[in-house]
Short mmCIF file of C-alpha atoms and ligand atoms in Angstrom, two decimals:
data_model
loop_
_atom_site.label_atom_id
_atom_site.label_comp_id
_atom_site.label_asym_id
_atom_site.label_seq_id
_atom_site.Cartn_x
_atom_site.Cartn_y
_atom_site.Cartn_z
CA MET J 1 -29.29 26.36 -111.46
CA ASP J 2 -27.74 28.13 -114.41
CA GLU J 3 -30.85 29.79 -116.09
CA PHE J 4 -32.49 30.64 -112.49
CA ALA J 5 -35.91 32.46 -112.85
CA LEU J 6 -37.41 33.41 -110.05
CA ASP J 7 -40.66 32.10 -109.03
CA MET J 8 -42.73 32.21 -106.33
CA ASP J 9 -45.96 30.82 -107.36
CA GLY J 10 -44.54 27.60 -109.29
CA PRO J 11 -45.88 24.63 -107.02
CA SER J 12 -42.51 23.80 -106.69
CA PHE J 13 -41.31 26.60 -104.77
CA LEU J 14 -44.78 27.24 -102.71
CA ALA J 15 -44.14 23.42 -101.55
CA ASP J 16 -40.87 23.53 -100.85
CA PRO J 17 -38.93 27.44 -101.58
CA HIS J 18 -35.54 26.38 -99.34
CA PRO J 19 -34.01 24.80 -102.24
CA THR J 20 -34.39 28.50 -104.01
CA TYR J 21 -33.99 30.86 -100.76
CA ARG J 22 -30.25 28.59 -100.69
CA TRP J 23 -29.26 29.54 -103.69
CA LEU J 24 -30.41 32.95 -103.64
CA ARG J 25 -28.32 33.02 -100.52
CA GLU J 26 -25.56 31.42 -101.20
CA CYS J 27 -25.18 32.33 -105.05
CA ALA J 28 -26.71 35.77 -105.63
CA PRO J 29 -27.53 37.38 -102.22
CA ALA J 30 -29.20 41.10 -103.94
CA TYR J 31 -30.75 39.43 -106.90
CA VAL J 32 -31.83 41.82 -109.61
CA TRP J 33 -35.31 39.95 -109.95
CA GLN J 34 -35.62 41.73 -113.74
CA PRO J 35 -40.18 41.03 -114.03
CA ARG J 36 -40.88 42.95 -110.96
CA HIS J 37 -37.73 46.06 -111.71
CA ALA J 38 -36.98 44.86 -107.33
CA VAL J 39 -33.35 43.83 -105.65
CA VAL J 40 -34.16 40.48 -103.61
CA PHE J 41 -32.04 40.52 -100.19
CA SER J 42 -31.67 36.63 -99.12
CA ARG J 43 -29.27 36.86 -96.17
CA TYR J 44 -29.92 37.85 -92.82
CA ARG J 45 -27.81 40.60 -92.05
CA ASP J 46 -29.38 42.37 -95.21
CA VAL J 47 -32.74 41.67 -94.46
CA LYS J 48 -32.00 42.25 -90.91
CA ALA J 49 -30.32 45.92 -92.05
CA ILE J 50 -33.34 46.70 -94.43
CA LEU J 51 -35.78 46.13 -92.00
CA ASN J 52 -33.95 49.17 -89.61
CA ASP J 53 -32.98 51.05 -91.94
CA ARG J 54 -36.01 54.25 -92.40
CA ARG J 55 -34.20 54.77 -96.26
CA PHE J 56 -36.44 52.22 -96.45
CA SER J 57 -40.01 52.69 -96.92
CA ASN J 58 -42.84 50.77 -96.77
CA ASN J 59 -44.97 54.19 -98.53
CA TYR J 60 -46.36 52.63 -101.34
CA ARG J 61 -46.06 55.90 -102.63
CA ALA J 62 -42.31 56.19 -102.92
CA TRP J 63 -42.37 53.10 -105.28
CA GLU J 64 -40.97 54.57 -109.13
CA PHE J 65 -44.14 52.87 -110.85
CA ALA J 66 -47.22 54.22 -108.63
CA GLN J 67 -49.73 56.48 -110.13
CA PRO J 68 -52.20 56.50 -106.93
CA GLU J 69 -53.88 59.37 -108.71
CA GLN J 70 -54.46 57.88 -111.64
CA TRP J 71 -56.70 55.64 -109.34
CA PRO J 72 -59.95 55.29 -110.48
CA PRO J 73 -62.51 56.94 -108.17
CA GLU J 74 -64.09 53.17 -107.13
CA LEU J 75 -60.95 53.23 -104.64
CA ALA J 76 -61.04 56.72 -103.63
CA ASP J 77 -62.03 55.71 -100.01
CA PHE J 78 -59.75 52.34 -100.12
CA GLN J 79 -57.07 54.70 -100.61
CA LYS J 80 -57.89 57.25 -98.01
CA LEU J 81 -57.61 53.83 -95.20
CA LEU J 82 -54.01 53.44 -96.34
CA ASP J 83 -52.75 56.63 -96.46
CA ASN J 84 -54.08 56.91 -92.59
CA GLY J 85 -52.34 54.22 -91.91
CA LEU J 86 -49.83 53.25 -90.28
CA SER J 87 -46.77 52.72 -92.78
CA LEU J 88 -47.63 56.06 -94.70
CA LEU J 89 -47.62 58.03 -91.71
CA PRO J 90 -44.58 61.12 -91.00
CA ASP J 91 -42.06 59.61 -88.43
CA HIS J 92 -43.53 62.30 -85.85
CA ARG J 93 -46.97 60.43 -85.68
CA HIS J 94 -45.95 56.84 -86.59
CA GLY J 95 -43.82 56.46 -83.28
CA PRO J 96 -47.11 58.83 -80.98
CA VAL J 97 -50.37 55.76 -83.39
CA ARG J 98 -48.12 53.13 -82.44
CA ARG J 99 -47.41 53.78 -78.64
CA LEU J 100 -50.96 54.33 -78.04
CA VAL J 101 -51.94 51.11 -80.18
CA SER J 102 -49.31 48.41 -78.88
CA SER J 103 -49.49 49.47 -74.92
CA SER J 104 -52.59 47.67 -75.40
CA LEU J 105 -51.38 44.37 -76.83
CA THR J 106 -48.70 43.54 -75.18
CA VAL J 107 -47.82 40.17 -74.23
CA ARG J 108 -49.46 41.02 -71.31
CA SER J 109 -52.73 41.86 -72.18
CA VAL J 110 -53.13 39.56 -74.49
CA GLU J 111 -52.95 36.88 -71.52
CA ARG J 112 -55.96 38.73 -70.98
CA MET J 113 -57.65 37.55 -73.60
CA GLN J 114 -56.79 34.02 -73.55
CA SER J 115 -59.29 32.30 -72.07
CA ARG J 116 -61.97 34.22 -75.27
CA ILE J 117 -59.00 32.82 -77.43
CA GLN J 118 -59.29 29.32 -76.11
CA ARG J 119 -62.12 29.75 -76.44
CA ALA J 120 -62.67 30.80 -80.14
CA VAL J 121 -60.80 27.80 -81.27
CA ASP J 122 -63.05 25.38 -79.24
CA GLU J 123 -66.46 26.43 -81.33
CA LEU J 124 -64.40 27.11 -84.64
CA LEU J 125 -63.27 23.21 -84.32
CA ASP J 126 -66.65 22.00 -83.34
CA VAL J 127 -68.01 23.49 -86.40
CA THR J 128 -65.39 22.12 -88.70
CA VAL J 129 -64.42 18.74 -87.22
CA ASP J 130 -65.50 16.79 -90.38
CA GLY J 131 -65.91 12.52 -88.39
CA GLY J 132 -62.63 11.23 -88.75
CA ARG J 133 -61.15 14.54 -90.71
CA LEU J 134 -60.42 18.16 -91.14
CA ASP J 135 -58.92 20.97 -93.10
CA ILE J 136 -56.87 22.92 -90.97
CA SER J 137 -56.94 26.01 -94.06
CA LYS J 138 -61.09 25.81 -92.83
CA PHE J 139 -60.98 25.38 -89.55
CA ALA J 140 -57.78 28.25 -89.32
CA ALA J 141 -58.60 29.98 -91.84
CA PRO J 142 -62.08 32.83 -89.47
CA LEU J 143 -60.03 32.85 -86.55
CA PRO J 144 -58.30 35.62 -86.87
CA ALA J 145 -60.42 38.25 -87.81
CA ARG J 146 -62.88 37.15 -85.52
CA VAL J 147 -60.63 37.60 -82.74
CA ILE J 148 -60.23 41.02 -83.91
CA CYS J 149 -63.91 41.38 -83.48
CA ASP J 150 -63.95 40.25 -80.57
CA LEU J 151 -60.87 42.09 -79.10
CA LEU J 152 -63.20 44.99 -80.05
CA ALA J 153 -66.51 44.07 -80.01
CA ILE J 154 -67.92 44.29 -83.23
CA PRO J 155 -72.02 44.00 -82.64
CA ALA J 156 -72.82 40.48 -83.74
CA GLU J 157 -74.64 41.34 -87.37
CA MET J 158 -71.35 43.25 -88.02
CA ARG J 159 -69.55 40.19 -88.04
CA GLU J 160 -69.63 37.96 -90.77
CA ASP J 161 -69.64 41.24 -94.07
CA LEU J 162 -66.16 43.06 -91.40
CA CYS J 163 -64.85 39.57 -91.55
CA ALA J 164 -65.21 38.93 -95.22
CA PHE J 165 -64.16 42.40 -96.47
CA GLY J 166 -61.14 41.75 -94.30
CA LEU J 167 -59.86 38.64 -96.67
CA ALA J 168 -60.52 40.16 -99.78
CA ALA J 169 -58.99 42.81 -99.25
CA ALA J 170 -55.71 41.31 -97.56
CA LYS J 171 -55.37 41.08 -101.27
CA SER J 172 -54.70 45.09 -102.15
CA ALA J 173 -50.98 44.51 -100.36
CA ASN J 174 -50.12 43.97 -103.96
CA ILE J 175 -50.35 47.00 -105.35
CA ALA J 176 -48.88 45.64 -108.52
CA LEU J 177 -52.20 43.80 -109.44
CA PRO J 178 -53.78 45.05 -112.48
CA PRO J 179 -56.84 48.22 -111.38
CA ASP J 180 -59.41 45.29 -112.36
CA GLU J 181 -58.80 42.55 -109.63
CA LEU J 182 -57.66 45.17 -107.05
CA ILE J 183 -60.60 46.68 -106.94
CA ALA J 184 -62.77 43.79 -107.55
CA SER J 185 -60.74 42.39 -103.77
CA ILE J 186 -62.06 45.97 -102.38
CA SER J 187 -65.32 47.50 -103.53
CA PRO J 188 -67.06 46.43 -100.32
CA THR J 189 -64.68 49.50 -98.91
CA PRO J 190 -67.70 52.00 -98.57
CA ARG J 191 -70.25 49.99 -97.45
CA TRP J 192 -66.93 48.53 -94.35
CA VAL J 193 -66.46 51.68 -93.66
CA ALA J 194 -69.89 52.68 -93.24
CA MET J 195 -70.32 50.35 -90.67
CA LEU J 196 -67.63 50.72 -88.98
CA ARG J 197 -67.62 54.25 -88.08
CA ARG J 198 -71.49 53.13 -87.18
CA VAL J 199 -69.51 51.25 -84.46
CA ILE J 200 -67.01 53.68 -83.49
CA ALA J 201 -69.24 56.74 -83.03
CA GLU J 202 -71.95 53.72 -80.95
CA ARG J 203 -68.87 52.80 -78.79
CA ARG J 204 -67.50 56.90 -78.07
CA GLU J 205 -71.27 57.18 -76.66
CA ASN J 206 -70.97 54.28 -74.37
CA PRO J 207 -67.50 53.55 -74.28
CA ARG J 208 -66.76 49.50 -72.43
CA GLU J 209 -64.26 48.79 -70.15
CA ASP J 210 -63.07 46.01 -71.44
CA ASP J 211 -62.64 46.76 -75.56
CA LEU J 212 -59.62 47.43 -77.81
CA LEU J 213 -62.41 49.75 -79.59
CA SER J 214 -63.05 51.95 -76.86
CA THR J 215 -59.32 51.87 -75.05
CA LEU J 216 -58.48 53.50 -79.04
CA ILE J 217 -60.58 56.20 -78.85
CA THR J 218 -59.92 57.06 -76.13
CA ALA J 219 -56.22 56.57 -75.58
CA ARG J 220 -53.44 59.33 -75.36
CA ASP J 221 -49.80 60.54 -75.59
CA ASP J 222 -48.51 62.55 -74.44
CA GLY J 223 -51.53 63.82 -74.87
CA ALA J 224 -52.35 63.15 -79.24
CA LYS J 225 -55.09 61.45 -79.86
CA LEU J 226 -55.80 58.95 -82.93
CA SER J 227 -58.34 60.93 -85.60
CA GLU J 228 -61.01 58.80 -86.93
CA GLU J 229 -59.57 58.32 -90.12
CA GLU J 230 -56.17 56.62 -88.54
CA LEU J 231 -58.27 54.43 -86.29
CA LEU J 232 -60.69 53.05 -89.14
CA SER J 233 -56.89 53.37 -90.84
CA LEU J 234 -55.64 51.14 -87.47
CA VAL J 235 -58.86 48.79 -87.73
CA PHE J 236 -58.50 47.78 -90.99
CA THR J 237 -54.50 46.80 -90.61
CA PHE J 238 -55.47 44.57 -87.78
CA PHE J 239 -57.74 42.72 -90.25
CA VAL J 240 -55.95 42.88 -93.75
CA ALA J 241 -52.07 42.43 -91.40
CA GLY J 242 -53.55 40.24 -88.77
CA GLY J 243 -55.78 37.46 -91.11
CA ASP J 244 -53.55 35.72 -94.08
CA SER J 245 -50.55 35.20 -91.75
CA THR J 246 -51.94 33.84 -88.68
CA LYS J 247 -54.10 31.29 -90.51
CA ASN J 248 -50.95 29.89 -92.15
CA ALA J 249 -49.23 30.26 -88.87
CA ILE J 250 -51.38 28.16 -87.62
CA ALA J 251 -51.68 25.85 -91.34
CA TRP J 252 -48.10 26.06 -91.68
CA GLY J 253 -47.14 25.04 -87.63
CA VAL J 254 -49.19 21.80 -87.82
CA HIS J 255 -47.86 20.92 -91.38
CA THR J 256 -44.57 21.44 -90.23
CA LEU J 257 -45.24 19.52 -86.37
CA LEU J 258 -46.91 16.38 -88.00
CA ARG J 259 -43.90 15.65 -90.22
CA HIS J 260 -41.16 15.49 -87.43
CA PRO J 261 -43.10 13.31 -84.49
CA ALA J 262 -39.98 12.79 -82.32
CA ALA J 263 -40.95 16.25 -81.77
CA LEU J 264 -44.61 16.35 -81.19
CA ALA J 265 -43.18 12.99 -79.10
CA GLU J 266 -41.27 15.43 -77.07
CA ILE J 267 -44.07 17.32 -76.49
CA HIS J 268 -47.07 14.91 -75.60
CA ARG J 269 -44.43 14.40 -72.52
CA ASP J 270 -44.39 18.53 -72.11
CA ALA J 271 -46.62 20.78 -73.03
CA SER J 272 -44.20 23.15 -71.87
CA LEU J 273 -42.31 22.66 -75.49
CA MET J 274 -44.77 24.32 -77.35
CA ARG J 275 -44.75 27.81 -76.99
CA ASN J 276 -40.72 27.73 -78.58
CA ALA J 277 -42.41 24.99 -80.87
CA ALA J 278 -44.80 26.86 -81.91
CA GLU J 279 -41.93 30.31 -83.27
CA GLU J 280 -39.29 27.58 -84.57
CA THR J 281 -42.24 26.73 -87.56
CA MET J 282 -42.16 30.21 -88.12
CA ARG J 283 -38.09 29.82 -88.20
CA PHE J 284 -38.43 26.78 -90.12
CA GLU J 285 -41.39 27.09 -92.93
CA MET J 286 -41.99 30.90 -93.00
CA PHE J 287 -44.59 31.00 -95.61
CA ALA J 288 -44.43 34.47 -96.49
CA LYS J 289 -42.90 34.38 -99.64
CA SER J 290 -41.50 37.92 -100.87
CA GLY J 291 -41.56 39.20 -97.02
CA PHE J 292 -43.36 43.24 -97.27
CA PRO J 293 -41.92 45.53 -100.27
CA LYS J 294 -39.53 48.88 -99.33
CA TYR J 295 -39.08 51.39 -101.75
CA CYS J 296 -35.57 53.86 -101.22
CA THR J 297 -36.49 57.41 -100.36
CA GLU J 298 -33.19 58.23 -102.38
CA ALA J 299 -30.63 56.61 -104.30
CA MET J 300 -27.79 54.86 -102.35
CA GLU J 301 -25.55 51.80 -102.09
CA PHE J 302 -26.23 49.07 -100.37
CA ALA J 303 -24.81 45.77 -100.02
CA GLY J 304 -22.41 46.28 -102.45
CA VAL J 305 -25.36 46.59 -105.40
CA SER J 306 -26.66 50.32 -105.71
CA LEU J 307 -30.24 50.95 -105.87
CA ARG J 308 -32.57 53.74 -107.30
CA LYS J 309 -34.61 56.16 -105.64
CA GLY J 310 -38.08 54.53 -105.72
CA GLN J 311 -36.80 51.27 -106.97
CA MET J 312 -38.26 48.63 -105.26
CA VAL J 313 -35.92 46.08 -102.49
CA LEU J 314 -37.55 42.87 -101.02
CA PRO J 315 -36.27 41.63 -98.05
CA LEU J 316 -36.55 38.02 -97.98
CA ILE J 317 -37.35 37.52 -94.26
CA ALA J 318 -37.52 33.66 -94.97
CA ALA J 319 -35.03 32.76 -96.65
CA ALA J 320 -33.26 34.94 -93.81
CA LEU J 321 -34.62 33.04 -91.27
CA ARG J 322 -32.97 29.16 -92.68
CA ASP J 323 -29.48 31.27 -92.79
CA GLU J 324 -26.83 29.21 -91.30
CA ASP J 325 -24.84 32.23 -90.47
CA VAL J 326 -27.02 32.65 -87.27
CA PHE J 327 -29.86 30.12 -87.17
CA PRO J 328 -26.29 26.70 -86.97
CA GLU J 329 -27.70 23.54 -88.45
CA PRO J 330 -30.36 25.77 -90.47
CA ASP J 331 -32.62 22.59 -92.31
CA ARG J 332 -32.71 20.68 -88.91
CA PHE J 333 -36.38 22.10 -86.94
CA ASP J 334 -34.79 21.84 -83.35
CA ILE J 335 -38.15 22.48 -80.90
CA ARG J 336 -35.56 24.06 -78.46
CA ARG J 337 -33.22 26.05 -80.60
CA ASP J 338 -32.03 30.08 -79.49
CA LEU J 339 -34.66 32.13 -81.17
CA ARG J 340 -33.52 35.28 -79.91
CA GLN J 341 -31.97 36.31 -83.11
CA THR J 342 -35.74 35.66 -85.11
CA ILE J 343 -36.80 38.11 -87.47
CA SER J 344 -40.54 35.59 -88.65
CA PHE J 345 -41.79 39.60 -87.07
CA GLY J 346 -39.89 42.03 -88.48
CA SER J 347 -37.47 44.15 -86.48
CA GLY J 348 -36.49 47.82 -85.92
CA GLN J 349 -39.58 50.49 -85.99
CA GLN J 350 -42.29 48.14 -87.94
CA THR J 351 -42.02 45.38 -86.37
CA CYS J 352 -45.63 43.84 -86.10
CA LEU J 353 -47.38 45.02 -83.37
CA GLY J 354 -49.87 41.82 -83.37
CA ALA J 355 -46.99 39.60 -82.90
CA ALA J 356 -48.43 38.72 -78.67
CA LEU J 357 -51.38 38.41 -80.62
CA ALA J 358 -50.94 36.17 -83.42
CA ARG J 359 -48.34 33.97 -80.60
CA MET J 360 -51.29 33.27 -78.23
CA GLN J 361 -53.13 32.13 -80.99
CA LEU J 362 -50.85 29.59 -82.77
CA VAL J 363 -50.01 28.04 -79.88
CA THR J 364 -53.95 27.44 -78.79
CA ALA J 365 -54.38 26.53 -81.77
CA LEU J 366 -51.52 23.82 -81.44
CA GLY J 367 -52.11 23.31 -78.07
CA THR J 368 -55.55 22.73 -78.39
CA LEU J 369 -55.67 20.34 -81.41
CA PHE J 370 -52.43 17.96 -80.11
CA ARG J 371 -54.13 17.69 -77.34
CA ARG J 372 -57.53 17.01 -78.39
CA PHE J 373 -57.01 14.39 -81.40
CA PRO J 374 -52.45 12.89 -80.89
CA GLU J 375 -53.27 10.59 -83.32
CA MET J 376 -53.00 13.27 -86.18
CA LYS J 377 -52.21 12.53 -89.49
CA PRO J 378 -51.76 14.36 -92.68
CA LEU J 379 -53.78 13.01 -95.40
CA GLY J 380 -52.09 13.91 -98.22
CA GLU J 381 -50.55 17.49 -99.34
CA PRO J 382 -51.91 20.49 -99.47
CA GLU J 383 -53.08 22.49 -101.63
CA PHE J 384 -52.39 25.78 -102.67
CA GLU J 385 -54.03 29.39 -103.61
CA PRO J 386 -53.11 32.24 -105.69
CA HIS J 387 -51.35 35.32 -103.17
CA PRO J 388 -48.92 38.00 -103.54
CA LEU J 389 -47.36 37.73 -100.11
CA ILE J 390 -47.57 34.38 -99.09
CA ARG J 391 -47.34 30.15 -99.52
CA SER J 392 -50.79 30.32 -98.63
CA MET J 393 -52.85 26.81 -97.75
CA LYS J 394 -55.82 26.93 -99.65
CA LYS J 395 -56.61 22.74 -98.00
CA PHE J 396 -54.70 20.91 -96.16
CA GLU J 397 -56.38 17.86 -94.96
CA VAL J 398 -55.79 15.61 -92.09
CA ALA J 399 -56.96 12.14 -90.20
CA LEU J 400 -57.75 12.63 -86.26
CA HIS J 401 -57.94 9.57 -85.07
C1 LIG M 501 -48.22 34.68 -87.56
C2 LIG M 501 -48.95 35.89 -88.36
C3 LIG M 501 -48.23 37.18 -88.35
C4 LIG M 501 -46.92 37.54 -89.05
C5 LIG M 501 -46.09 36.90 -89.21
C6 LIG M 501 -46.72 39.13 -88.71
C7 LIG M 501 -45.94 39.50 -89.49
C8 LIG M 501 -44.96 41.06 -89.40
C9 LIG M 501 -44.41 41.58 -90.08
C10 LIG M 501 -43.06 40.95 -90.41
C11 LIG M 501 -44.67 43.81 -90.38
C12 LIG M 501 -43.18 43.79 -90.21
C13 LIG M 501 -43.50 44.81 -91.51
C14 LIG M 501 -42.53 45.48 -92.27
O1 LIG M 501 -41.74 45.59 -91.86
O2 LIG M 501 -42.95 46.55 -93.12
C15 LIG M 501 -45.99 43.36 -89.63
C16 LIG M 501 -45.79 44.71 -89.46
C17 LIG M 501 -47.44 44.83 -88.47
N1 LIG M 501 -48.19 43.78 -88.34
FE1 LIG M 501 -48.03 41.81 -88.20
N2 LIG M 501 -47.87 40.00 -88.49
C18 LIG M 501 -49.41 38.66 -87.97
C19 LIG M 501 -50.01 39.00 -87.55
C20 LIG M 501 -51.02 39.75 -86.95
C21 LIG M 501 -51.89 41.06 -85.94
C22 LIG M 501 -52.07 39.40 -85.85
C23 LIG M 501 -52.03 41.93 -85.95
C24 LIG M 501 -52.84 42.84 -85.58
C25 LIG M 501 -54.43 42.81 -85.13
C26 LIG M 501 -50.94 42.35 -87.03
C27 LIG M 501 -50.34 43.75 -87.74
C28 LIG M 501 -49.08 43.96 -87.80
C29 LIG M 501 -49.29 45.36 -88.01
C30 LIG M 501 -50.44 47.05 -87.81
C31 LIG M 501 -47.93 46.03 -88.14
C32 LIG M 501 -47.34 47.85 -89.02
C33 LIG M 501 -46.53 47.60 -87.68
C34 LIG M 501 -45.90 49.95 -88.08
O3 LIG M 501 -46.68 49.74 -89.64
O4 LIG M 501 -45.95 50.13 -87.43
N3 LIG M 501 -50.14 41.38 -87.68
N4 LIG M 501 -46.88 41.87 -88.82
#
């Protein structure tokens, strides 16, 4: 790789990014990605350090090239959603808001949702199985938004619209998108916000026992409540952060297991292995391409390089998960691997709030698919779709029998 130029959208990277990640770890652990004015970190030690260091912020306003004040008026509602979102809240507010939400998404509370997630998986399989074939991407794409709608008890007639917006808005994670593309992906924001305000108002009047929205409306942390704007932003984040990520966790999970028939045979003999196997698929084939961009809140020396205030850094979680300093024989798929050091869901104060929910969806979807269709085989390689953050599968067909 003499004339190395990082390209995370090319077909060879999408199909197999690991040679690139290895080269970065070994030869350029702080790679300056000129076209994006970003520094890319790929070793586990550095990636984890960034995720745990508050000098690296998620706040898009801290980016050296950010010009949010110049965004066109069509983006005003959307900008408000971002500005009230978790990643922009000041430290003194981030902790309380996180605590209000996380108590509703613990492993134990998610376990209580298992039967509803199972029902959603079964129903989606019933409508997407096409004779003896299944497009895994088509099956997995609607699941996360459907589960979120279920959790929030969104009225049936609004579900389709809310889910469609969630998928479109996921694109907005790329703040470097040209304005017309950004506007196109988020143009339904005002309608979406109005719809959700109606649901929130109705739920304030008639709180329920068992839905997350009622819990969030009434929850208090040391007397502090969520404001209406924080609540809207949180619900928006659930759709955006949990959508394409969970879909691709499932799609890449199926892909990885199908390519390791000996591991699959072991799981068929002992279903209790699926939980760790699912976690290992997320280490082995972490589909997040570049990690979440972070912005330096001050000039600093970090891992041997000088970083400017406002500079973008990209902690490559996917590359870190194949770092042999932490994961022995990292290129071996091992369903019994000790995964206590995994950082698939981040690390530190901004660790994924939906990790338990995503894991439950992943294990339920993989378990159901391989139980119902033990003879499943891939029909060729996956096709990819353009995506700013994820190696996202557009189509991945399997034969079921
Ligand atoms: C397999 C699927 C998923 C993966 C791989 C994933 C990964 C991540 C990662 C790495 C972060 C940390 C980002 C950072 O350091 O800035 C994060 C944050 C977050 N995730 Fe997830 N996530 C997934 C699913 C979900 C789901 C299903 C939800 C919600 C329903 C969710 C909600 C969130 C939220 C709210 C944050 C922000 C936390 C904060 O800023 O304090 N994620 N996720």
